[in-house]
C-alpha angles and dihedrals in degrees: 000000000000118000120263114270116259115259133185113261114264092227111109111260096006115122098182116129121235141177093197112127090228090065093234128113120236092265094056105028097085093048091049091051091048090052090050092050091048092048092049092048091051091051091050091053091052093050119090119238118268090250092054089051090055100264100113132124093307091055093046090053092047091047091053091050092051093049091046093050095044110021098173128078106262094211094049091046090055088053092051097256127124108220127154115247115239102168135050113219131199105232088207107032117243088235088060095049099276120145139213090252111135090241089062095051129083132179114237137172114248093256094053092044091051092049091050092048092051091047092050094046097055096262095313122113117223112245121225 
């Protein structure tokens, strides 16, 4: 496999060339990673706990029941594929007035759930 093409470092004002997938040269890569870690830690602090968002013991029990009753991804099954479900999705999001009623829940594999989440959030995935 040929080496990656050289690109200019992403750090403002740096003209060094790099093949690193991060886009930063050796001199700036560590600082960029530290900024990313700090940003992620700050976002995590701002976010409420899963229990406070309504995903406590009651949700975990309901989620387990849904996956036990319907162990295959509903979206993959419709497409003729057999894939185990790993996530339980709200068909109508709770933020949009959906409930935890069984009729509003569907089992999905992680890939299908991620695609649905991105589609519903205007092309942006929700960070955890």
